[in-house]
Coordinates of C-alpha atoms in Angstrom, one line a residue:
M1324 CA 137.8 110.6 109.3
K1325 CA 135.8 110.0 106.1
L1326 CA 132.9 108.5 108.1
L1327 CA 133.1 111.4 110.6
S1328 CA 133.0 113.9 107.7
L1329 CA 129.9 112.3 106.2
C1330 CA 128.1 112.3 109.6
T1331 CA 129.0 115.9 110.0
I1332 CA 127.6 116.8 106.6
F1333 CA 124.3 114.9 107.3
L1334 CA 124.0 116.6 110.8
L1335 CA 124.6 120.0 109.3
A1336 CA 122.0 119.4 106.6
A1337 CA 119.6 118.2 109.2
C1338 CA 120.1 121.4 111.3
I1339 CA 119.5 123.6 108.3
S1340 CA 116.4 121.7 107.4
S1341 CA 115.1 121.9 110.9
A1342 CA 115.2 125.7 110.9
Q1343 CA 113.0 125.8 107.8
M1344 CA 110.1 123.5 108.8
F1345 CA 106.8 125.2 108.2
M1346 CA 104.4 125.9 111.0
S1347 CA 100.9 127.1 110.4
R1348 CA 99.7 130.4 111.7
N1349 CA 96.8 128.7 113.5
F1350 CA 99.2 126.4 115.4
Q1351 CA 101.4 129.4 116.3
N1352 CA 98.3 131.1 117.7
A1353 CA 97.5 128.0 119.8
L1354 CA 101.1 128.2 121.2
K1355 CA 100.5 131.8 122.2
K1356 CA 97.2 130.8 123.9
N1357 CA 99.0 128.0 125.7
T1358 CA 96.7 125.3 124.4
R1359 CA 99.6 123.6 122.7
N1360 CA 103.3 123.3 123.5
L1361 CA 106.5 122.9 121.5
N1362 CA 107.4 120.0 123.8
G1363 CA 104.7 117.9 122.2
K1364 CA 102.4 117.9 125.2
P1365 CA 99.0 119.6 125.6
G1366 CA 99.2 123.1 126.9
A1367 CA 97.9 124.0 130.4
A1368 CA 95.0 126.0 128.8
I1369 CA 93.8 123.2 126.5
W1370 CA 90.1 122.7 126.3
Q1371 CA 87.4 120.8 124.4
N1372 CA 83.7 121.3 124.0
H1373 CA 81.4 118.4 124.8
A1374 CA 78.0 117.1 123.9
D1375 CA 75.6 114.5 125.3
Y1376 CA 73.4 112.9 122.7
K1377 CA 70.2 111.2 123.6
I1378 CA 68.8 109.7 120.4
D1379 CA 65.8 107.7 119.4
V1380 CA 65.9 106.3 115.9
S1381 CA 63.8 103.8 113.9
Y1382 CA 64.8 102.0 110.7
K1383 CA 62.1 100.6 108.5
D1384 CA 61.8 100.1 104.7
S1385 CA 65.1 102.0 104.1
T1386 CA 63.8 105.0 106.0
I1387 CA 65.5 106.5 109.0
I1388 CA 63.2 108.6 111.4
G1389 CA 65.0 110.1 114.4
S1390 CA 64.7 112.4 117.3
E1391 CA 67.4 113.7 119.6
T1392 CA 68.2 116.0 122.5
I1393 CA 71.7 117.4 122.7
S1394 CA 73.2 119.1 125.7
Y1395 CA 76.2 121.1 124.4
A1396 CA 78.8 122.5 126.7
N1397 CA 81.0 125.4 125.7
N1398 CA 84.3 124.8 127.5
S1399 CA 86.2 127.2 125.2
P1400 CA 87.2 130.8 126.2
D1401 CA 85.0 132.1 123.4
T1402 CA 81.4 133.3 123.4
L1403 CA 79.7 131.4 120.6
H1404 CA 77.1 133.4 118.7
S1405 CA 76.3 130.5 116.3
I1406 CA 76.5 126.7 116.3
W1407 CA 77.2 124.7 113.2
L1408 CA 75.3 121.5 112.6
R1409 CA 76.8 118.7 110.5
L1410 CA 74.3 117.2 108.0
Y1411 CA 76.4 114.4 106.5
Q1412 CA 73.5 112.8 104.6
N1413 CA 73.3 115.8 102.3
A1414 CA 76.4 114.6 100.7
R1415 CA 74.1 112.2 98.8
L1416 CA 72.3 115.1 97.0
K1417 CA 73.0 115.3 93.3
N1418 CA 74.1 119.0 93.6
A1419 CA 76.5 118.3 96.5
L1420 CA 80.2 118.4 96.1
Q1421 CA 81.4 115.1 94.6
V1422 CA 84.9 113.8 93.8
Y1423 CA 83.8 110.4 92.4
D1424 CA 81.5 109.5 89.5
E1425 CA 78.7 108.0 91.6
P1426 CA 75.8 105.7 90.2
D1427 CA 72.2 106.9 90.4
S1428 CA 71.7 104.5 93.3
Y1429 CA 74.1 106.5 95.4
F1430 CA 72.0 109.7 95.4
T1431 CA 69.1 110.5 97.7
D1432 CA 66.9 113.5 98.5
G1433 CA 69.1 114.3 101.5
I1434 CA 68.1 114.7 105.1
F1435 CA 65.1 116.7 106.2
I1436 CA 64.9 118.5 109.5
D1437 CA 61.3 118.2 110.7
M1438 CA 61.8 120.1 114.0
L1439 CA 64.6 122.1 115.6
V1440 CA 64.3 123.7 119.0
V1441 CA 67.0 125.7 120.8
E1442 CA 66.1 125.8 124.5
T1443 CA 62.5 126.9 124.1
D1444 CA 62.8 128.7 120.8
T1445 CA 61.5 126.8 117.7
I1446 CA 63.7 127.4 114.6
Q1447 CA 62.1 127.5 111.2
V1448 CA 64.4 125.3 109.1
D1449 CA 64.2 125.7 105.3
N1450 CA 65.4 122.3 104.1
T1451 CA 65.2 123.3 100.4
A1452 CA 67.5 126.3 101.0
I1453 CA 69.9 124.0 102.8
H1454 CA 69.9 121.5 100.0
Q1455 CA 70.5 124.2 97.4
S1456 CA 73.0 126.2 99.4
G1457 CA 76.2 124.7 97.9
N1458 CA 77.3 123.9 101.5
S1459 CA 74.5 121.5 102.3
T1460 CA 76.5 119.3 104.7
N1461 CA 76.8 122.3 107.1
Y1462 CA 74.0 124.4 108.6
R1463 CA 74.7 127.5 110.6
L1464 CA 72.3 127.9 113.6
K1465 CA 72.3 131.5 114.9
L1466 CA 71.8 131.6 118.7
K1467 CA 69.3 134.0 120.1
T1468 CA 71.2 134.0 123.3
P1469 CA 75.0 133.7 122.8
L1470 CA 76.6 130.7 124.5
A1471 CA 79.2 132.1 126.9
K1472 CA 82.2 130.2 128.3
G1473 CA 81.2 127.5 130.8
N1474 CA 77.5 127.5 129.8
K1475 CA 75.4 124.8 128.1
V1476 CA 72.7 124.9 125.5
A1477 CA 70.0 122.3 124.8
L1478 CA 68.8 121.4 121.3
T1479 CA 65.9 119.2 120.3
C1480 CA 65.7 117.9 116.8
K1481 CA 63.6 115.6 114.7
W1482 CA 64.5 114.4 111.2
H1483 CA 64.1 111.8 108.5
Y1484 CA 65.9 110.5 105.3
K1485 CA 66.2 107.5 103.1
L1486 CA 69.3 105.4 102.9
N1487 CA 71.0 105.0 99.6
T1488 CA 70.9 101.7 97.8
T1489 CA 74.2 101.6 95.9
T1490 CA 76.2 98.4 96.1
D1491 CA 79.4 100.4 95.9
A1492 CA 79.1 102.0 99.3
P1493 CA 82.3 102.5 101.3
R1494 CA 80.6 103.9 104.4
E1495 CA 76.8 103.1 104.7
S1496 CA 73.9 101.9 102.7
I1497 CA 71.2 99.2 102.4
V1498 CA 73.1 95.9 102.1
N1499 CA 70.1 93.9 100.8
D1500 CA 66.4 93.7 101.6
R1501 CA 67.2 92.1 104.9
A1502 CA 70.2 94.2 106.1
A1503 CA 71.6 97.7 106.3
F1504 CA 74.5 99.6 107.8
V1505 CA 73.6 103.0 109.1
A1506 CA 76.1 105.8 109.9
Y1507 CA 76.1 109.6 109.9
F1508 CA 72.4 109.2 110.6
F1509 CA 71.9 112.1 113.0
P1510 CA 72.4 115.9 112.9
R1511 CA 75.4 116.7 115.1
I1512 CA 77.2 119.7 116.4
A1513 CA 80.4 120.3 114.5
A1514 CA 83.8 120.2 116.3
Y1515 CA 85.0 123.6 117.6
D1516 CA 88.7 123.6 118.6
D1517 CA 91.5 125.8 119.8
V1518 CA 93.4 125.7 116.5
D1519 CA 90.9 126.1 113.6
G1520 CA 87.7 127.0 115.3
W1521 CA 84.6 125.4 113.7
N1522 CA 85.3 122.4 111.6
I1523 CA 83.0 123.0 108.6
I1524 CA 84.9 121.3 105.8
P1525 CA 82.2 120.2 103.3
F1526 CA 81.8 116.5 103.5
N1527 CA 82.1 114.2 100.5
E1528 CA 82.8 110.4 100.2
Q1529 CA 86.5 111.0 100.0
I1530 CA 87.4 112.8 103.2
E1531 CA 86.4 111.5 106.6
F1532 CA 85.6 113.1 110.0
Y1533 CA 86.5 115.2 112.9
N1534 CA 84.2 115.3 115.9
D1535 CA 84.1 116.1 119.6
F1536 CA 84.4 113.3 122.1
C1537 CA 80.8 112.9 123.2
N1538 CA 78.5 110.6 125.2
F1539 CA 75.8 108.7 123.4
D1540 CA 72.5 107.2 124.7
V1541 CA 70.8 105.6 121.7
R1542 CA 67.6 103.6 121.2
I1543 CA 67.2 101.9 117.9
T1544 CA 63.8 100.5 116.9
V1545 CA 63.4 97.9 114.2
D1546 CA 60.8 95.4 113.1
R1547 CA 61.2 91.9 114.6
P1548 CA 63.1 89.6 114.1
N1549 CA 65.8 92.1 113.1
M1550 CA 68.8 92.3 115.3
V1551 CA 71.0 95.4 115.9
W1552 CA 74.7 95.8 116.5
A1553 CA 76.2 99.2 117.3
T1554 CA 78.9 101.4 118.9
G1555 CA 78.9 101.0 122.6
E1556 CA 77.3 98.4 124.9
L1557 CA 73.9 96.9 124.7
V1558 CA 72.2 97.8 128.0
N1559 CA 68.8 96.0 127.6
P1560 CA 69.7 92.5 126.5
L1561 CA 66.8 91.0 128.5
D1562 CA 64.4 93.0 126.4
V1563 CA 65.7 92.1 122.9
L1564 CA 67.8 88.9 123.0
G1565 CA 65.3 86.5 124.4
T1566 CA 66.7 83.0 124.7
K1567 CA 69.9 84.2 123.0
I1568 CA 71.0 86.1 126.1
Y1569 CA 72.7 83.0 127.6
L1570 CA 74.9 82.4 124.5
W1571 CA 75.6 86.1 124.2
E1572 CA 76.7 86.3 127.8
K1573 CA 78.7 83.2 127.5
S1574 CA 80.6 84.5 124.5
K1575 CA 81.8 87.5 126.6
E1576 CA 84.1 85.1 128.5
A1577 CA 84.8 82.6 125.7
D1578 CA 88.3 82.2 124.2
S1579 CA 86.9 80.5 121.1
P1580 CA 83.9 81.6 118.9
I1581 CA 80.4 80.8 120.1
A1582 CA 77.5 80.7 117.7
I1583 CA 74.8 83.0 119.0
V1584 CA 72.9 82.6 115.7
D1585 CA 74.3 79.9 113.4
S1586 CA 73.8 79.6 109.7
A1587 CA 70.9 77.1 110.0
E1588 CA 69.0 79.5 112.3
A1589 CA 69.9 82.5 110.2
N1590 CA 68.5 80.8 107.0
A1591 CA 65.4 79.8 108.9
K1592 CA 64.8 83.5 109.7
Q1593 CA 65.1 84.5 106.1
E1594 CA 61.4 84.9 105.4
S1595 CA 60.1 84.9 109.0
E1596 CA 57.7 87.7 110.1
I1597 CA 57.2 87.8 113.9
G1598 CA 55.4 91.1 114.0
G1599 CA 55.9 94.0 116.3
T1600 CA 59.1 95.9 117.0
S1601 CA 62.2 95.7 119.2
T1602 CA 64.1 98.6 120.6
F1603 CA 67.8 98.1 121.2
H1604 CA 69.4 100.4 123.7
F1605 CA 73.1 101.2 123.5
T1606 CA 75.3 103.6 125.5
A1607 CA 78.9 104.8 124.7
D1608 CA 80.9 107.4 126.6
N1609 CA 83.7 109.5 125.3
V1610 CA 83.6 108.5 121.7
T1611 CA 83.7 110.6 118.5
D1612 CA 80.9 108.8 116.6
F1613 CA 78.1 106.3 116.7
A1614 CA 77.0 103.8 114.0
F1615 CA 74.9 100.6 113.8
G1616 CA 74.1 97.6 111.6
V1617 CA 70.7 96.0 111.4
A1618 CA 69.9 92.6 109.8
K1619 CA 67.1 90.1 109.8
N1620 CA 68.9 86.8 109.0
Y1621 CA 72.6 87.3 109.9
C1622 CA 74.8 84.7 111.5
W1623 CA 76.1 86.0 114.8
Y1624 CA 79.2 84.8 116.6
G1625 CA 81.0 86.1 119.7
S1626 CA 84.2 85.5 121.8
S1627 CA 86.6 87.6 123.8
V1628 CA 90.2 88.6 124.0
K1629 CA 91.9 88.7 127.4
L1630 CA 94.3 91.7 127.8
N1631 CA 97.3 91.8 130.0
S1632 CA 95.3 93.9 132.5
G1633 CA 92.9 91.1 132.9
M1634 CA 90.1 92.9 131.0
R1635 CA 88.2 91.1 128.3
V1636 CA 87.1 92.6 125.0
H1637 CA 83.9 91.2 123.6
V1638 CA 84.4 90.6 119.9
Q1639 CA 81.4 89.9 117.7
T1640 CA 80.8 89.2 114.0
A1641 CA 77.5 89.5 112.2
Y1642 CA 77.4 88.3 108.6
H1643 CA 75.3 86.9 105.8
P1644 CA 74.7 83.2 106.1
E1645 CA 75.9 82.7 102.5
A1646 CA 79.2 84.5 103.1
K1647 CA 82.1 82.1 102.3
N1648 CA 85.0 83.6 104.2
Y1649 CA 83.4 85.9 106.8
S1650 CA 83.3 83.2 109.5
H1651 CA 87.1 83.6 109.7
V1652 CA 86.8 87.3 110.5
Q1653 CA 85.8 86.5 114.1
T1654 CA 89.3 85.0 114.8
M1655 CA 91.0 87.6 112.7
A1656 CA 89.5 90.4 114.8
C1657 CA 90.5 88.8 118.1
T1658 CA 94.0 88.1 116.8
S1659 CA 94.3 91.8 115.7
I1660 CA 93.1 93.2 119.0
D1661 CA 95.5 90.9 120.9
Y1662 CA 98.4 91.9 118.7
F1663 CA 97.7 95.6 118.8
S1664 CA 97.3 95.5 122.6
K1665 CA 100.4 93.5 123.4
V1666 CA 102.9 94.1 120.6
M1667 CA 102.4 97.1 118.2
P1668 CA 101.6 99.7 119.4
G1669 CA 101.5 97.8 122.7
I1670 CA 98.6 99.9 124.0
E1671 CA 95.6 98.1 125.3
Y1672 CA 92.4 98.2 123.3
P1673 CA 90.4 100.8 125.1
Y1674 CA 86.8 99.8 124.6
P1675 CA 84.6 96.9 126.0
Q1676 CA 83.6 95.5 122.6
M1677 CA 84.2 95.4 118.9
T1678 CA 81.8 94.3 116.2
L1679 CA 82.6 93.4 112.6
F1680 CA 79.4 93.8 110.5
N1681 CA 79.2 92.3 107.0
G1682 CA 78.1 95.3 105.0
L1683 CA 79.2 96.6 101.6
G1684 CA 81.9 98.9 102.8
Q1685 CA 85.4 99.2 104.2
M1686 CA 84.8 101.7 107.0
E1687 CA 85.6 102.0 110.7
F1688 CA 83.6 103.5 113.5
P1689 CA 84.1 103.4 117.3
M1690 CA 83.6 99.7 118.3
I1691 CA 82.0 98.7 115.0
C1692 CA 83.2 98.2 111.4
N1693 CA 81.3 98.0 108.1
D1694 CA 83.3 95.4 106.2
V1695 CA 82.6 93.8 102.9
E1696 CA 83.5 90.1 102.4
N1697 CA 86.5 89.5 100.1
E1698 CA 87.1 86.6 97.7
N1699 CA 90.7 86.4 98.8
P1700 CA 91.1 85.6 102.5
D1701 CA 94.3 87.7 102.6
D1702 CA 92.2 90.7 101.8
D1703 CA 89.9 89.8 104.8
I1704 CA 93.0 89.8 107.0
T1705 CA 94.3 93.1 105.8
L1706 CA 90.9 94.8 105.9
T1707 CA 90.2 93.5 109.4
T1708 CA 93.5 94.5 110.8
H1709 CA 93.3 97.9 109.1
E1710 CA 89.8 98.8 110.3
V1711 CA 90.4 97.5 113.9
S1712 CA 93.6 99.5 114.1
H1713 CA 91.7 102.7 113.6
T1714 CA 90.7 102.3 117.2
Y1715 CA 94.0 104.0 118.0
M1716 CA 94.0 106.5 115.2
P1717 CA 91.7 108.3 115.0
F1718 CA 89.3 107.2 117.7
M1719 CA 91.6 107.2 120.8
L1720 CA 93.4 110.4 119.7
G1721 CA 90.5 112.2 117.9
T1722 CA 92.6 113.5 115.0
N1723 CA 91.1 115.6 112.2
E1724 CA 90.6 113.1 109.4
G1725 CA 89.1 115.7 107.1
R1726 CA 92.1 117.9 107.1
Y1727 CA 95.0 115.4 107.9
A1728 CA 93.9 112.0 106.7
W1729 CA 97.5 110.7 106.9
M1730 CA 97.3 111.1 110.7
D1731 CA 95.0 108.1 110.9
E1732 CA 95.1 106.2 107.5
G1733 CA 98.9 106.2 107.3
W1734 CA 99.0 104.6 110.7
A1735 CA 96.3 102.2 109.8
V1736 CA 98.4 101.0 106.8
F1737 CA 101.4 100.7 109.1
F1738 CA 99.5 98.7 111.8
E1739 CA 97.8 96.6 109.1
Y1740 CA 101.2 95.5 107.7
M1741 CA 102.7 94.9 111.1
A1742 CA 99.8 92.7 112.2
S1743 CA 99.2 91.0 108.9
V1744 CA 102.8 89.7 108.6
N1745 CA 103.5 89.1 112.2
A1746 CA 100.3 87.7 113.6
F1747 CA 99.0 86.1 110.4
K1748 CA 100.5 84.4 107.4
L1749 CA 99.6 85.9 104.1
N1750 CA 99.6 83.9 100.9
D1751 CA 99.8 86.9 98.7
S1752 CA 102.0 89.9 99.5
T1753 CA 100.1 92.2 97.2
A1754 CA 97.2 92.2 99.7
T1755 CA 99.1 94.6 101.9
Y1756 CA 101.7 97.4 102.0
P1757 CA 103.9 98.0 100.1
D1758 CA 102.9 95.8 97.2
Y1759 CA 99.3 97.0 97.3
Y1760 CA 100.6 100.5 96.4
V1761 CA 103.6 99.6 94.1
A1762 CA 101.9 99.1 90.8
R1763 CA 99.6 102.1 91.0
Y1764 CA 102.5 104.3 92.0
R1765 CA 105.0 103.2 89.4
N1766 CA 102.3 103.5 86.7
N1767 CA 101.3 107.0 87.7
K1768 CA 103.8 109.6 86.9
S1769 CA 101.5 112.5 87.8
M1770 CA 103.2 115.3 89.8
T1771 CA 100.3 115.2 92.2
L1772 CA 101.7 112.0 93.7
E1773 CA 104.9 114.0 94.6
S1774 CA 103.0 116.7 96.6
P1775 CA 103.8 117.1 100.3
I1776 CA 101.8 115.0 102.7
I1777 CA 101.0 118.1 104.8
M1778 CA 98.7 119.5 102.0
P1779 CA 95.2 119.6 103.4
S1780 CA 93.4 116.4 102.6
D1781 CA 90.2 118.2 101.7
L1782 CA 91.9 120.0 98.9
L1783 CA 93.2 116.9 97.1
L1784 CA 91.6 114.9 94.3
P1785 CA 91.5 111.1 94.5
D1786 CA 95.0 110.0 93.2
A1787 CA 96.9 112.5 95.4
Y1788 CA 94.5 112.0 98.3
S1789 CA 94.9 108.2 98.3
F1790 CA 98.7 108.1 98.1
N1791 CA 99.2 111.1 100.5
S1792 CA 96.8 109.6 103.1
Y1793 CA 97.7 105.9 102.9
G1794 CA 100.9 104.6 101.2
K1795 CA 103.2 107.6 101.5
P1796 CA 102.7 108.3 105.2
A1797 CA 103.0 104.6 105.9
S1798 CA 106.4 104.7 104.2
A1799 CA 107.3 107.7 106.4
Y1800 CA 106.5 105.7 109.5
F1801 CA 108.5 102.7 108.4
A1802 CA 111.4 105.0 107.5
L1803 CA 111.2 106.5 111.0
R1804 CA 111.1 103.0 112.6
D1805 CA 114.3 102.1 110.6
Y1806 CA 116.0 105.3 111.7
L1807 CA 115.1 105.0 115.4
G1808 CA 115.2 101.3 115.7
D1809 CA 112.2 99.2 116.8
S1810 CA 112.5 99.8 120.5
L1811 CA 112.8 103.6 120.5
F1812 CA 110.2 103.9 117.8
R1813 CA 107.7 101.8 119.7
Y1814 CA 108.4 103.8 122.9
A1815 CA 107.9 107.1 121.1
L1816 CA 104.7 105.9 119.5
Q1817 CA 103.3 104.8 122.9
Q1818 CA 104.2 108.1 124.4
Y1819 CA 102.3 109.9 121.6
I1820 CA 99.2 107.7 122.1
I1821 CA 99.2 108.1 125.9
T1822 CA 100.0 111.8 125.8
W1823 CA 97.3 112.7 123.2
N1824 CA 94.7 110.2 124.1
G1825 CA 91.4 112.2 123.8
K1826 CA 93.3 115.4 123.1
R1827 CA 93.0 115.8 119.3
P1828 CA 96.6 116.3 118.2
T1829 CA 97.6 118.4 115.2
P1830 CA 100.6 117.4 112.9
W1831 CA 102.9 119.6 114.9
D1832 CA 101.9 118.0 118.2
F1833 CA 102.8 114.6 116.6
F1834 CA 106.2 115.9 115.4
N1835 CA 107.0 117.6 118.7
C1836 CA 105.9 114.6 120.8
F1837 CA 108.2 112.3 118.9
N1838 CA 111.0 114.8 119.2
N1839 CA 110.5 114.9 122.9
A1840 CA 110.0 111.2 123.5
T1841 CA 113.2 110.3 121.5
N1842 CA 115.2 113.3 122.9
M1843 CA 116.1 114.0 119.3
D1844 CA 115.6 116.9 116.9
L1845 CA 113.8 115.0 114.1
N1846 CA 112.6 118.1 112.3
W1847 CA 114.9 117.3 109.3
F1848 CA 112.9 114.1 108.9
W1849 CA 109.5 115.8 109.3
K1850 CA 110.4 118.5 106.8
N1851 CA 111.6 116.0 104.2
W1852 CA 108.7 113.6 104.5
F1853 CA 105.7 115.9 105.3
F1854 CA 106.6 119.3 103.9
D1855 CA 108.9 118.8 100.9
W1856 CA 108.0 117.7 97.4
G1857 CA 109.7 114.5 96.3
Y1858 CA 109.4 110.9 95.2
F1859 CA 111.1 107.5 95.7
D1860 CA 114.1 106.8 93.5
W1861 CA 117.5 105.4 94.5
A1862 CA 120.2 104.9 91.8
V1863 CA 123.5 103.0 91.8
S1864 CA 126.5 103.3 89.5
V1865 CA 130.1 101.9 89.7
T1866 CA 133.3 103.7 88.6
D1867 CA 136.9 102.6 88.6
V1868 CA 139.1 104.4 91.0
N1869 CA 142.2 102.6 89.8
T1870 CA 143.1 99.2 88.5
I1871 CA 142.4 97.5 91.8
T1872 CA 139.6 99.5 93.3
Q1873 CA 136.1 100.1 92.2
R1874 CA 133.7 102.7 93.8
V1875 CA 130.0 102.1 94.2
N1876 CA 128.1 105.3 94.1
V1877 CA 124.5 105.4 95.5
E1878 CA 122.3 108.5 95.2
N1879 CA 118.8 109.3 96.4
L1880 CA 117.5 111.0 93.2
G1881 CA 113.9 111.3 94.4
G1882 CA 114.7 113.0 97.6
K1883 CA 112.5 111.1 100.1
F1884 CA 114.4 109.7 103.0
T1885 CA 114.0 106.0 102.8
A1886 CA 116.3 103.1 103.9
C1887 CA 118.3 101.1 101.4
D1888 CA 120.6 98.1 101.4
V1889 CA 123.5 98.2 99.0
V1890 CA 124.4 94.7 98.1
M1891 CA 127.9 94.3 96.5
V1892 CA 128.5 90.9 94.9
Y1893 CA 132.1 90.0 94.1
R1894 CA 133.3 87.7 91.4
N1895 CA 134.8 85.3 93.9
G1896 CA 131.4 84.8 95.4
D1897 CA 131.7 87.1 98.5
N1898 CA 128.9 89.5 99.3
E1899 CA 129.1 92.8 101.1
V1900 CA 126.0 94.7 102.4
H1901 CA 125.8 98.3 103.5
H1902 CA 122.6 99.6 105.1
L1903 CA 121.8 103.2 104.5
K1904 CA 119.5 104.7 107.1
P1905 CA 116.9 107.4 106.1
G1906 CA 118.6 110.7 105.8
A1907 CA 121.3 109.8 103.4
T1908 CA 121.3 111.5 100.0
R1909 CA 124.4 110.1 98.4
Q1910 CA 127.2 107.8 99.5
S1911 CA 130.1 105.8 98.1
F1912 CA 131.7 102.5 99.0
D1913 CA 135.0 101.3 97.7
S1914 CA 135.4 97.6 96.8
K1915 CA 137.7 95.3 98.7
Q1916 CA 141.3 95.6 97.4
G1917 CA 142.1 92.9 94.9
S1918 CA 138.5 91.9 94.4
R1919 CA 136.4 92.8 91.4
L1920 CA 132.7 93.3 91.5
K1921 CA 130.3 91.1 89.6
S1922 CA 127.2 93.1 90.4
V1923 CA 125.7 95.7 92.7
F1924 CA 122.0 96.0 93.5
L1925 CA 119.8 98.0 95.8
H1926 CA 117.4 96.2 98.1
Q1927 CA 114.8 98.5 99.5
G1928 CA 112.6 96.1 101.3
L1929 CA 109.4 97.8 102.3
F1930 CA 110.1 101.0 100.4
I1931 CA 108.7 101.7 97.0
D1932 CA 111.0 102.8 94.1
C1933 CA 109.4 104.4 91.1
N1934 CA 112.3 103.4 88.7
L1935 CA 113.8 100.0 88.9
T1936 CA 116.1 100.4 85.9
N1937 CA 118.8 102.2 87.9
N1938 CA 118.7 99.9 90.9
K1939 CA 121.3 97.4 89.5
W1940 CA 124.8 97.4 88.0
E1941 CA 126.4 94.4 86.4
A1942 CA 129.9 94.0 85.1
K1943 CA 130.2 93.8 81.4

């Protein structure tokens, strides 16, 4: 009866919480328009706008010069009187919105639009006005002829800018005088969706991105003997690979790494000047972004991963010949793709290739990552697994990283841990979750770390942004896995990915999809983890009930629903363990009759606790 009463109390509390879960007005409007559903599935009226990008870009002496044509289709029910262009490079202006203290080498003069034509109308673009506008990463383009539902508009644009040279570049920059990683290099049309309309959140180096699913046809021209690696598939290998085409083709079917360019050859190319240019042609369909790396003297390895469907994923690494550990990244990336495809989440990698480029950053793009080399091989494992896992979130789903960073970064931390400890062997646990976050959390008592995860990511400063985007949501996903059990959790996760593949889910779509897949009302869980203030702090105490019975009292002081093992150690050497699933707030356990307790301690496994002083009781 006591157990039944406790269960009844927890169920009642859950039902009360469920009724109070916040839902944004924008999402409520989407429900009315039937573009979203409370059953966690896309509504019958859901839509997405789409663009085809045809880009020609050259890279030389740190300068990007580009031209593009964009065919933009308005599939929304709205008539668009303006189009917003995203000019990400203007985040490097000194007067742009900054959240970090950047070195001088970070800043540039921004991007310059040299020509802009809408259909046949030439637009006079005032670059100085854009740079000084206070919202320089967004440019509103008023349309002479409004774009009605079902119609398309053609844009032609030419531009140029200089890459920044900072060595502390998480996303893109010149790597050295022989290599660069190039991203956010083209003006693009902002995402326009059924929930928020235009996505014109000012870009800075903290928040990330939200784009339409688009098709890209990109030609990249570089001086020879530079090579280029990029999003998508290389469609003109005969033109640019020369004698390397045999090894490149062979690596597509190889189970073990094949040297397309080994270190000896890379070093030999160090000072070589062949003369002339090469144009690398890549295509990628139905992706949210495009990036590329260029290098003159990089090692280049390739192999492939065979999926259960029989498809092979071509995996490539390009890295500096003096890199000590990067050669291992080839196998790390293959192992990661195999694990993610077959185990967790158990959804096959969706693209034909993946490239790991040795830049200065730690940043993901569709089919290519800009990853720095680490001194500790464990850090290379966790970085590789983390960035490769972003294939699922955000790239397959298309979530809004600028507003809800936890919808991709929290999952990347979760997948990083699962792959790192199950498919690899780490020497140092501090390289991954949760130890990576423990010290900074326990040493930071700021109230900002206790703020709800649902708070818009673009409104948060670094400390709160980091914890709310990475460590805290990862804890929520691990707590949910503990509550549901591995099998049901994995099934619900797969249903979420399959259902919302290419559909750009909001937080409420995620919550409702899991509710539907598990056939459970989990709103009490979502409310506690994503909408409520709170922190991590379990406490234990022991009281005497009578001369022969002791009572162990466990209380969740911080409020966040995490799992906890209560380990009761008796003086006679016996142990007793009680597992508390997420959702418990307080519980008591009576000792075995006739046995006295020696100690009681709380084992929280993966979950962070901000106060260890109240986690153990010892008999005096």
